[in-house]
Coordinates of C-alpha atoms and ligand atoms in Angstrom, one line a residue:
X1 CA -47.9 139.9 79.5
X2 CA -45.3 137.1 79.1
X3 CA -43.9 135.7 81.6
X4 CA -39.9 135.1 80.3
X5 CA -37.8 137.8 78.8
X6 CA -36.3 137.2 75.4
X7 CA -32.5 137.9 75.3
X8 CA -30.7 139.1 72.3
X9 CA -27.2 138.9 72.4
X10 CA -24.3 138.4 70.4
X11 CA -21.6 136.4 71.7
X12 CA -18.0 138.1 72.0
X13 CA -16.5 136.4 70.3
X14 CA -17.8 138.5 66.9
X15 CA -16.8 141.6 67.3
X16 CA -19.4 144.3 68.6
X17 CA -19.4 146.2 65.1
X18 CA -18.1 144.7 62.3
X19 CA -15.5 147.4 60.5
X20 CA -16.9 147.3 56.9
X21 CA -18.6 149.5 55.1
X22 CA -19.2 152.9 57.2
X23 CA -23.3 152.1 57.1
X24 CA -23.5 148.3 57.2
X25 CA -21.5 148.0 60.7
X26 CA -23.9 146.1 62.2
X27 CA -24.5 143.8 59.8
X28 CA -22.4 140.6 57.8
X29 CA -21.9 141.2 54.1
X30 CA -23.9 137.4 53.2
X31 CA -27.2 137.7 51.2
X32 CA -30.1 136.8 53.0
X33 CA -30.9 133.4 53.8
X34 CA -27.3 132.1 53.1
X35 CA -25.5 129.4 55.6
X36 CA -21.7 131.4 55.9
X37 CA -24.1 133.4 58.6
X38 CA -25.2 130.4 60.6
X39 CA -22.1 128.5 60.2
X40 CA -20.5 131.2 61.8
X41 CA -22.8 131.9 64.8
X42 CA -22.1 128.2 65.4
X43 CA -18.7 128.3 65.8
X44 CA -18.7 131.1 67.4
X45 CA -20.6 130.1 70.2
X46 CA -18.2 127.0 70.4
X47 CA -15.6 129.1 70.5
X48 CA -17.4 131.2 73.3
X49 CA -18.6 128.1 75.5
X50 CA -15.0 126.3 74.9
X51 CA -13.0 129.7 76.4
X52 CA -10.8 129.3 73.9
X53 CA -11.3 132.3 71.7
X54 CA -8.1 134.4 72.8
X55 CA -5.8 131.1 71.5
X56 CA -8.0 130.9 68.8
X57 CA -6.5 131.4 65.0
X58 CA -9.1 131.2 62.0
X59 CA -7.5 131.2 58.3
X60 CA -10.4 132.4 56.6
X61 CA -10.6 131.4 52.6
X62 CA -11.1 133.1 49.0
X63 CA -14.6 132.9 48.4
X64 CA -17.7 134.5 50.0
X65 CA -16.4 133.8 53.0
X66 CA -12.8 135.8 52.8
X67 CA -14.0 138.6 54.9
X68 CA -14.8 136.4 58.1
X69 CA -11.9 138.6 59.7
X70 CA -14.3 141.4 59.9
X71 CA -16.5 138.9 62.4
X72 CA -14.6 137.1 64.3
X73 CA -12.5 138.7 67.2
X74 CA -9.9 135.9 67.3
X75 CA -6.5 136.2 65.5
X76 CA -7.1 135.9 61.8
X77 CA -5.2 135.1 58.6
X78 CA -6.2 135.2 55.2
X79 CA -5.1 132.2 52.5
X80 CA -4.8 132.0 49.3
X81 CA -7.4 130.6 47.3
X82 CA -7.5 126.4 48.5
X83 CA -4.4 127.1 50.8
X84 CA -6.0 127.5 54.0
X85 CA -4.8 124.1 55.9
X86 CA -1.2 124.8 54.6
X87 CA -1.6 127.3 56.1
X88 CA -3.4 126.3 58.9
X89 CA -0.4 123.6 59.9
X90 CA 2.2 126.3 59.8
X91 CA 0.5 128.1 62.3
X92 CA -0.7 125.3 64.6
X93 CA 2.9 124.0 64.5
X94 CA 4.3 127.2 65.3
X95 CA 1.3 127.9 68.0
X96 CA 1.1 124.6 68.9
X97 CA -1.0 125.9 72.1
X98 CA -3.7 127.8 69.4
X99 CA -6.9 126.6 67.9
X100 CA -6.7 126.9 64.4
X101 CA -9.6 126.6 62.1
X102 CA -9.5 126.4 58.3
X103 CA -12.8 127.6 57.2
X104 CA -13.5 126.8 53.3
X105 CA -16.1 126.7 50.7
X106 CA -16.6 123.9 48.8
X107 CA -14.6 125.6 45.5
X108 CA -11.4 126.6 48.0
X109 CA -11.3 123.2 49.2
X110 CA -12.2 120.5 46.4
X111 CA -11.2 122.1 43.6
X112 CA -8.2 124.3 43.9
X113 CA -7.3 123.1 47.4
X114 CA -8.0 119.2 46.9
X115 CA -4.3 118.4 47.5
X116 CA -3.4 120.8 50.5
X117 CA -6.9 119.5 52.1
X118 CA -5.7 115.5 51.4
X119 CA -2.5 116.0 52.6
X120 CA -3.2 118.0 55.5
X121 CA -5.6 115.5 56.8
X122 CA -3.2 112.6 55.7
X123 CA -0.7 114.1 58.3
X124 CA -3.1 114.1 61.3
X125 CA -2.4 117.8 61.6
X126 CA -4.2 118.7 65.0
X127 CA -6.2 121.5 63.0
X128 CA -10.2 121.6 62.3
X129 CA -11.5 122.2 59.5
X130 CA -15.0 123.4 58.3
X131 CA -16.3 122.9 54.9
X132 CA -19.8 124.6 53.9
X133 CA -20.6 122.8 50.7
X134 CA -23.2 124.9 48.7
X135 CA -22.5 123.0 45.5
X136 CA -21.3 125.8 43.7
X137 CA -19.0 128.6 43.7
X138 CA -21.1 131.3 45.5
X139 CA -18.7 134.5 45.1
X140 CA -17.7 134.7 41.3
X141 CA -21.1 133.8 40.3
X142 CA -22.2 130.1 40.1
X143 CA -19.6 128.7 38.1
X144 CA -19.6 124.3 38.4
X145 CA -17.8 123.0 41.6
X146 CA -16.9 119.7 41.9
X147 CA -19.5 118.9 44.3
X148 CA -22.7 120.3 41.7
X149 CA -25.2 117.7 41.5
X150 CA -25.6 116.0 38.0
X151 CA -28.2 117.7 36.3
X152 CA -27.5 121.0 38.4
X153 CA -27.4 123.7 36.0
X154 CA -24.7 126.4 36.4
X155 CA -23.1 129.4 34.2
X156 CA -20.0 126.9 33.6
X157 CA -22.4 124.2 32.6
X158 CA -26.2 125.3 31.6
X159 CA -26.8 122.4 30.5
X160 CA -27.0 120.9 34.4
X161 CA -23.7 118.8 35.2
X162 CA -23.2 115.6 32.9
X163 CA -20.7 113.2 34.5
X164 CA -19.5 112.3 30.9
X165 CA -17.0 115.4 31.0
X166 CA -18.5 117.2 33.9
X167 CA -17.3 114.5 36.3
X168 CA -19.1 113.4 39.6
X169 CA -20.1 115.2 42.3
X170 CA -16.7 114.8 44.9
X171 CA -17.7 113.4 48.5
X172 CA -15.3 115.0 50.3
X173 CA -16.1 113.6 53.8
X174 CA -16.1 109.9 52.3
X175 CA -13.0 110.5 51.0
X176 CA -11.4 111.9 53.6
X177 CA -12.7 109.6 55.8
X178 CA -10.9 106.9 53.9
X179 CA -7.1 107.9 54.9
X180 CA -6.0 106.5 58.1
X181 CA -5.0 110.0 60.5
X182 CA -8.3 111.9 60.7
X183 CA -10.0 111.6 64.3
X184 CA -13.6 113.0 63.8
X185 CA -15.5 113.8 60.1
X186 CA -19.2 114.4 60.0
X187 CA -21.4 115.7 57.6
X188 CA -24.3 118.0 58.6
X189 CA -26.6 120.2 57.4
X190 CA -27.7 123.7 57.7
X191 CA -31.4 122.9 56.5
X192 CA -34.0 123.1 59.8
X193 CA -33.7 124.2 63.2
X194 CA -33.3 120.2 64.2
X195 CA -30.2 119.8 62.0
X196 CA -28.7 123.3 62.8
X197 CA -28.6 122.2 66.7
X198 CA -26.9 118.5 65.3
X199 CA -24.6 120.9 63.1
X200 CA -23.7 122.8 66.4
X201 CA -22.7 119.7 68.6
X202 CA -20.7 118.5 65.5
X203 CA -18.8 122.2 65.5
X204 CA -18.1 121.9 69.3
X205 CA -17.0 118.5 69.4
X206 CA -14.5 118.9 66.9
X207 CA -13.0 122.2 68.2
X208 CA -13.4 120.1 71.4
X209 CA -10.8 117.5 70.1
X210 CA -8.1 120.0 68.6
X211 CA -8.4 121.1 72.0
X212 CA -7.7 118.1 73.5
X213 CA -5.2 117.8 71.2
X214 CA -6.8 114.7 69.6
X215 CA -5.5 115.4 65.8
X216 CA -7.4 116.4 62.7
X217 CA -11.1 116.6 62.2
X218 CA -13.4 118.1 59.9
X219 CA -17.0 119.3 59.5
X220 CA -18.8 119.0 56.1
X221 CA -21.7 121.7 56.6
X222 CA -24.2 121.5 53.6
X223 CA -25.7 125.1 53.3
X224 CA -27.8 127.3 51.0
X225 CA -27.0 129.5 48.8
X226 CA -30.4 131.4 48.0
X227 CA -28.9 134.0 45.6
X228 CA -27.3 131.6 43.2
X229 CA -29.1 129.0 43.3
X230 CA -32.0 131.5 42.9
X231 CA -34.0 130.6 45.8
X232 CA -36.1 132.1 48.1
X233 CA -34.2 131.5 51.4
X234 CA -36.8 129.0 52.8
X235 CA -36.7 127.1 49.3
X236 CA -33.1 127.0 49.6
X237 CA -33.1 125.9 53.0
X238 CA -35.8 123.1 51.8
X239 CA -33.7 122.4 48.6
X240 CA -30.7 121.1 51.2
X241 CA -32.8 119.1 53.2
X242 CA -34.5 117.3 50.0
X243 CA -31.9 117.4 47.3
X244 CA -28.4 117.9 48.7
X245 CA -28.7 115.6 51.4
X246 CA -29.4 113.0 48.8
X247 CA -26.5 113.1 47.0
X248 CA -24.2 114.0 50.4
X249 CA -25.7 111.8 52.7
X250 CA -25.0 112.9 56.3
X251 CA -23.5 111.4 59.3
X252 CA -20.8 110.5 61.3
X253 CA -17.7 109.3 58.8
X254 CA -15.1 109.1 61.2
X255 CA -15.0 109.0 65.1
X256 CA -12.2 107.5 66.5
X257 CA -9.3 107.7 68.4
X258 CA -6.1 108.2 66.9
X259 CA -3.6 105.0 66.9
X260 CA -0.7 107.4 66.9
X261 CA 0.8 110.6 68.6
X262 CA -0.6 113.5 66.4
X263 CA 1.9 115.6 65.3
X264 CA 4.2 117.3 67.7
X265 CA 6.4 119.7 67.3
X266 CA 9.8 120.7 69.4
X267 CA 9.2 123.4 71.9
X268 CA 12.3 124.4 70.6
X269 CA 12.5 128.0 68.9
X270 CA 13.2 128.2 65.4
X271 CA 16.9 129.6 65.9
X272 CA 17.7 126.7 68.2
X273 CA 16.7 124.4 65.9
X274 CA 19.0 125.8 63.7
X275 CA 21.6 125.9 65.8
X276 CA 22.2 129.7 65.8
X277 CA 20.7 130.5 68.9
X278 CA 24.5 132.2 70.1
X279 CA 24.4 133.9 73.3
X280 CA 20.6 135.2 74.5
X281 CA 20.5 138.8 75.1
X282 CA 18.3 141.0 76.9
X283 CA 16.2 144.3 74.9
X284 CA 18.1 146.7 76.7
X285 CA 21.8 144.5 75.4
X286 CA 20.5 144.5 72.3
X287 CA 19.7 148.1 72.5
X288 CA 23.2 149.1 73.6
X289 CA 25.0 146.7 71.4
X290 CA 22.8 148.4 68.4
X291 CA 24.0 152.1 69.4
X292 CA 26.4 152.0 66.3
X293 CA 23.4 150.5 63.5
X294 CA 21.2 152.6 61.8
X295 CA 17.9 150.7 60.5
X296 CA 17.6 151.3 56.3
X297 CA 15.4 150.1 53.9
X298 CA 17.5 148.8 50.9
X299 CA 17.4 147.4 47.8
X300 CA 20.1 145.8 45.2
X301 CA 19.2 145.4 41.3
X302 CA 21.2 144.7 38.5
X303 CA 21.1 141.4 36.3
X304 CA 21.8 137.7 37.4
X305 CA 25.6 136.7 37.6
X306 CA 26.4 140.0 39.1
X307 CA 25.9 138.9 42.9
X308 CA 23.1 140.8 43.5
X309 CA 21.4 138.6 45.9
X310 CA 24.8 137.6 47.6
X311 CA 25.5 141.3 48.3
X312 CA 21.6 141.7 49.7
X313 CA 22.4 138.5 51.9
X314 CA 25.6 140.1 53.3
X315 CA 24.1 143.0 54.1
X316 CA 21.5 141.0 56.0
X317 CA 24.1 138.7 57.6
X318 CA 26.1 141.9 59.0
X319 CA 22.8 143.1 60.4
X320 CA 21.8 139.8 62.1
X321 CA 25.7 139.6 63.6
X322 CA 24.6 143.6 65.0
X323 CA 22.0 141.9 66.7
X324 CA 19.5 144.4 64.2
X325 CA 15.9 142.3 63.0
X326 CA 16.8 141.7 59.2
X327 CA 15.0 140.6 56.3
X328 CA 15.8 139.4 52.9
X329 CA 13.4 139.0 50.0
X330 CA 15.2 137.8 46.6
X331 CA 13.6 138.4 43.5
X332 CA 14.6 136.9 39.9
X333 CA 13.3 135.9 36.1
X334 CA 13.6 131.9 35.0
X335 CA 16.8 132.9 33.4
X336 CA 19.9 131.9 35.9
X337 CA 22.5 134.2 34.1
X338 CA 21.7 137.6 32.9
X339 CA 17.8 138.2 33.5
X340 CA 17.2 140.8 36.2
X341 CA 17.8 140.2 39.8
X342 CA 17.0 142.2 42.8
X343 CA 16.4 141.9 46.7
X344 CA 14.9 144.0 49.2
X345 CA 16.8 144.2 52.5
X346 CA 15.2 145.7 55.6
X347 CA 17.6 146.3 58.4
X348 CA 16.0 147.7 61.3
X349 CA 15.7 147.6 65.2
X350 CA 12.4 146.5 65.6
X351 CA 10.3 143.5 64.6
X352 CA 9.8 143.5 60.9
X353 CA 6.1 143.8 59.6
X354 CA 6.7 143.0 55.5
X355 CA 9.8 141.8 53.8
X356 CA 8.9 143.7 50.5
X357 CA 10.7 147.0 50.2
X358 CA 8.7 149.2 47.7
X359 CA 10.0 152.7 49.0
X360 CA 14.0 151.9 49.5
X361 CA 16.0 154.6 51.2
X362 CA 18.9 153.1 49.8
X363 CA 19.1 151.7 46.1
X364 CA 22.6 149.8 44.9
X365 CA 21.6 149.7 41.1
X366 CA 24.1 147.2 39.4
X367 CA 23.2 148.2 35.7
X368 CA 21.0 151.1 34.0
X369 CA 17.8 149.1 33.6
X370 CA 17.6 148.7 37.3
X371 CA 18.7 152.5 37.8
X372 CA 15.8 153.4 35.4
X373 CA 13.4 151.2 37.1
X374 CA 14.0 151.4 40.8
X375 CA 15.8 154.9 40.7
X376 CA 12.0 156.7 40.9
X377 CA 11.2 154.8 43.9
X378 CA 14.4 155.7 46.0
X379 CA 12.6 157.8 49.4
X380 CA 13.3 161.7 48.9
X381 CA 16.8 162.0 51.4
X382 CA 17.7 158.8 49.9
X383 CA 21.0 157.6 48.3
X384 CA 21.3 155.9 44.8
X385 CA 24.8 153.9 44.7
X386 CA 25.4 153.5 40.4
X387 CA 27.3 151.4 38.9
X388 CA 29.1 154.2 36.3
X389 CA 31.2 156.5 35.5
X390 CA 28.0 159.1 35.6
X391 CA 24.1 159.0 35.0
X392 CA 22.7 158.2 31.7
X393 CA 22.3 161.9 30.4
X394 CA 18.4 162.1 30.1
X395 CA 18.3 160.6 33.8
X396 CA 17.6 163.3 36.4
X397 CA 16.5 162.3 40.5
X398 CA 15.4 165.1 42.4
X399 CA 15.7 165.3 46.6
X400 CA 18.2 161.9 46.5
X401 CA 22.0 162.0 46.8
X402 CA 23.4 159.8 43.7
X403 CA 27.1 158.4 44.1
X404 CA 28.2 156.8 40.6
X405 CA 31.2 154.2 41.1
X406 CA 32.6 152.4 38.5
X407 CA 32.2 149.0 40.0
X408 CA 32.8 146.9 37.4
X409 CA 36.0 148.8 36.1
X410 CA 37.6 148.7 39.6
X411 CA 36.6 145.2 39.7
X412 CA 38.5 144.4 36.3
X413 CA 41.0 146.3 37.8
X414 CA 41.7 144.1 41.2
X415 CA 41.7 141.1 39.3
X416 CA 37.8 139.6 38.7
X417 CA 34.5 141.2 37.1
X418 CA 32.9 139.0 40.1
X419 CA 34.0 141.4 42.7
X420 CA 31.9 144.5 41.3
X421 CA 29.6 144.0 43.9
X422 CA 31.9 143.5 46.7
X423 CA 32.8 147.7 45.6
X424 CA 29.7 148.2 46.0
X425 CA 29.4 146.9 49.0
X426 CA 32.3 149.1 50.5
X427 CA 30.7 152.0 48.7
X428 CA 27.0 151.3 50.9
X429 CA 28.7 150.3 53.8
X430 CA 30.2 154.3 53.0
X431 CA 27.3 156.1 52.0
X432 CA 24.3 154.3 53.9
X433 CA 26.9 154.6 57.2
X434 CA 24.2 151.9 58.8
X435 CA 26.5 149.1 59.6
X436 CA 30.3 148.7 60.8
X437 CA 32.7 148.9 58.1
X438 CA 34.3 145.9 60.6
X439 CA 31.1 143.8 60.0
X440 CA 31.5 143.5 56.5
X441 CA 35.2 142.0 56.8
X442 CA 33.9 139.4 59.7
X443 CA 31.3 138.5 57.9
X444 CA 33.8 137.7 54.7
X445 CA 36.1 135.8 56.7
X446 CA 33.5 133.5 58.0
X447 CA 31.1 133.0 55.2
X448 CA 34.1 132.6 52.0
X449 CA 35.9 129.6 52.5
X450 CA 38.8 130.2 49.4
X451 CA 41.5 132.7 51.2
X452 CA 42.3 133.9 47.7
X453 CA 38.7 134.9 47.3
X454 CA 38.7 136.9 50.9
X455 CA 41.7 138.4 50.1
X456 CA 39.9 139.9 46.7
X457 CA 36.6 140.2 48.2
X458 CA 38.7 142.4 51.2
X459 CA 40.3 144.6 47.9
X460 CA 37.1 145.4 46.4
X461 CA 35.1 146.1 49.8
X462 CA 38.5 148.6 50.8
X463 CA 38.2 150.2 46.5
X464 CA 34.7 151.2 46.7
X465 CA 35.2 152.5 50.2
X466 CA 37.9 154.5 49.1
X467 CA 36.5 155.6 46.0
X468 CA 33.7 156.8 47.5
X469 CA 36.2 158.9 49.9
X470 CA 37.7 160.5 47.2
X471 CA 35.3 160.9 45.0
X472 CA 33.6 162.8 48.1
X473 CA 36.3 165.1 48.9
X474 CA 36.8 166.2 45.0
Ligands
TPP1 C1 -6.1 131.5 42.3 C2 -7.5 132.0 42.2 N1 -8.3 131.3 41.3 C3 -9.6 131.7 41.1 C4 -10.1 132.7 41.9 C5 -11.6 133.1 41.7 N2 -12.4 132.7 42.8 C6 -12.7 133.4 43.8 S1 -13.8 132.7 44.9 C7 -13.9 131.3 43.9 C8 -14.8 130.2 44.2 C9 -15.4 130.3 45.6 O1 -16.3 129.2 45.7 P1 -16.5 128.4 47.1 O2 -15.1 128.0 47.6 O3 -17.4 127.3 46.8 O4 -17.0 129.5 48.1 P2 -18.4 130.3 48.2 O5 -18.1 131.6 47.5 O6 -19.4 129.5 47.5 O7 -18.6 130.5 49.6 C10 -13.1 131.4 42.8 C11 -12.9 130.4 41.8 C12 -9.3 133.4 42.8 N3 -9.7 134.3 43.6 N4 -8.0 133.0 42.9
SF4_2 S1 -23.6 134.2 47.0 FE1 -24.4 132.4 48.1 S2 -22.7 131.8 49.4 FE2 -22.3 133.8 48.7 S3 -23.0 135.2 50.4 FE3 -24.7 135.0 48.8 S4 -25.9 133.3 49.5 FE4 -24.0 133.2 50.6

């Protein structure tokens, strides 16, 4: 009988079962034998021992390691391929109180993220950042990365790496190492029990200092890769040991204090930065003072020189002055004049999950192509505000109201094609009945400075209002 108990436990700081695949809950999606596991038992635990795990923020990459979400029970983002400590800055500055690791393979970060990773470090950014370097990209198949070893065959370069062409292997902890900002780089190696337990100090001490608020550091982890490098998993774990370390020697590069304050950011919220903080309200003011807003999805189309993102910013402007959460998401071609333009608007009365509008309840189409292309997605109950006389014959919507107004004519007639849109916007501010008719005049007489322009703009708004009246009452 023994006498000690062996204890199997996972630290909370992984989620209990990990929501993948319905049958493979309790289990990561890694292949056998491959480091992403181990790296991220070790931070884990760090995390765990550090308490830090509910201000933690981990901005997991592309690569085998973009579903670390599905592990970790911290707050989690996901980057675009090599973008992970851009992103990683916005949100440390904007958390300034969260620990915010950039986790990245070694194809995310020295090969399509070399210059977010350089710069990032350059500025001191109080973020950490673990690299597992495998020497090759792991999850599209063993292409080269730029830290394959010469003579290290891969499907980009059977031939094994040749540095006439190929390159050299990048040293990404030397070179990081050699700006001035960077508090803490070491390189270690996921290749024996020995070096695992040096890896985990290295993983707590640099979570450590972002906690301390030290500045930026970074772990290199060297790590196998059994399945493309076609190893058995002890082979692979012996080939790290024998042949990466050779070429990525590791060590402490960096372990200093910084000579300057790391970046700090103003406690200030983003609106008072901007000076449009106004008068601070409580939910239940905004509640009341929102009584005569209706939230609506929206979105304006038509072709560039036809105001179509101006009249999607007014909208959003007279929502923001209704104390409504808004949102406004241009889209346009290269071409500034007469390419196609729209914008999604959301105006609503709670916090806004996803600036992109692909079901509008309310479509303001400026020309036919943009009737023709957004007219299908309109929400059944929906309204679809044309610019025209009628619908192009062979164009039919079921379950939608459609109100045709001859913007541009009416435009013409007040005095300036530019206008059109300002009869539209009467004509929503009508139909969509989500806003103040008021708003839209306040807005006009603080945002256009040229009096001759309000007066026109004031015209147009009051045309398509009426027409839409009218055309209602026929
Ligand atoms: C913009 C973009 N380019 C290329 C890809 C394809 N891609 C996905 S993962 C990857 C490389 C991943 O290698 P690495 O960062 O070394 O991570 P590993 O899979 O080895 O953990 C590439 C090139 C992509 N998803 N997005
Ligand atoms: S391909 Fe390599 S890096 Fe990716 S999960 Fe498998 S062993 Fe790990």
């Amino acid at each position: 009988m023994s006498d000690y108990n062996v204890v199997h436990s996972k630290t909370p700081v992984f989620f209990e079962r990990f929501e993948r695949k319905d049958e493979n809950q309790h289990q990561t999606h890694y292949c056998p034998g491959c480091g992403h596991g181990v790296a991220h038992k070790l931070i884990a635990d760090a995390l765990g021992e550090l308490g830090v795990q509910d201000r933690t923020i981990m901005v997991s990459p592309v690569g085998c390691s973009v579903f670390a979400y599905y592990y970790f029970d911290t707050g989690n983002v996901q980057a675009a391929h090599g973008r992970a400590p851009a992103v990683a800055t916005a949100l440390k500055r904007s958390n300034p109180g969260a620990i915010v690791i950039s986790y990245q393979g070694d194809g995310d970060l020295a090969a399509i993220g070399t210059a977010e990773i350089v710069h990032v470090a350059n500025r001191g950014e109080n973020i950490t950042v673990f690299f597992l370097n495998n020497s090759i990209y792991g999850m599209t198949g063993g292409q080269m990365a730029p830290t394959t070893l010469i003579g290290q065959p891969s499907t980009t370069s059977p031939w094994g790496r040749r540095p006439n062409g190929d390159g050299f292997p990048i040293k990404m902890s030397e070179l990081i190492s050699t700006l001035e900002a960077p508090v803490y780089v070491e390189r270690v190696a996921l290749s024996d029990a020995k070096h695992i337990l040096q890896a985990r100090k290295a993983v707590k001490k640099a979570l450590e200092l972002q906690k301390q608020g030290a500045g930026f550091t970074m772990v290199e982890i060297l790590s196998p890769c059994p399945t493309i490098l076609k190893m058995e998993p002890t082979v692979a774990r012996h080939w790290v040991a024998d042949v990466l370390t050779k070429q990525f020697p590791l060590g402490v590069y960096r372990d200093r204090k910084l000579e300057f304050t790391p970046v700090s950011v103003p406690q200030k919220g983003v609106a008072e930065l901007l000076g449009i903080t106004g008068e601070r309200l409580t939910e239940e003011e905004r509640h009341a003072l929102r009584q005569h807003t209706r939230a609506k999805t929206i979105k304006v189309a038509g072709f560039g020189g036809q105001g179509i993102l101006l009249l999607g910013q007014l909208i959003a402007e007279m929502g923001m002055r209704e104390h409504m959460e808004v949102s406004w998401l241009p889209s346009y071609g290269p071409e500034m004049r007469s390419g196609s333009a729209h914008c999604h608007v959301t105006l609503s009365h709670e916090r806004i999950g996803t600036p992109l509008v692909s079901r509008p309840e309310v479509l303001v189409a400026m020309n036919e192509p943009s009737l023709r292309k957004f007219g299908p997605q309109v929400k059944g109950g929906g309204v679809i505000l044309y610019n025209g006389h009628s619908l192009p014959e062979d164009v039919k919507f079921a379950g939608v109201t459609v109100d045709c107004i001859p913007a541009s004519e009416i435009a013409d007639e007040i005095g300036s094609p530019k206008v059109a849109n300002m009869v539209m916007l009467g004509a929503f501010l009508t139909a969509a009945d989500c806003l103040p008719f008021t708003a839209a005049q306040t807005v006009l007489n603080d945002l256009v400075k040229n009096p001759k322009l309000v007066e026109m703009n004031k015209k147009a708004l009051e045309a398509g209002r009426s027409y839409l009246n009218s055309a209602v009452l026929v």
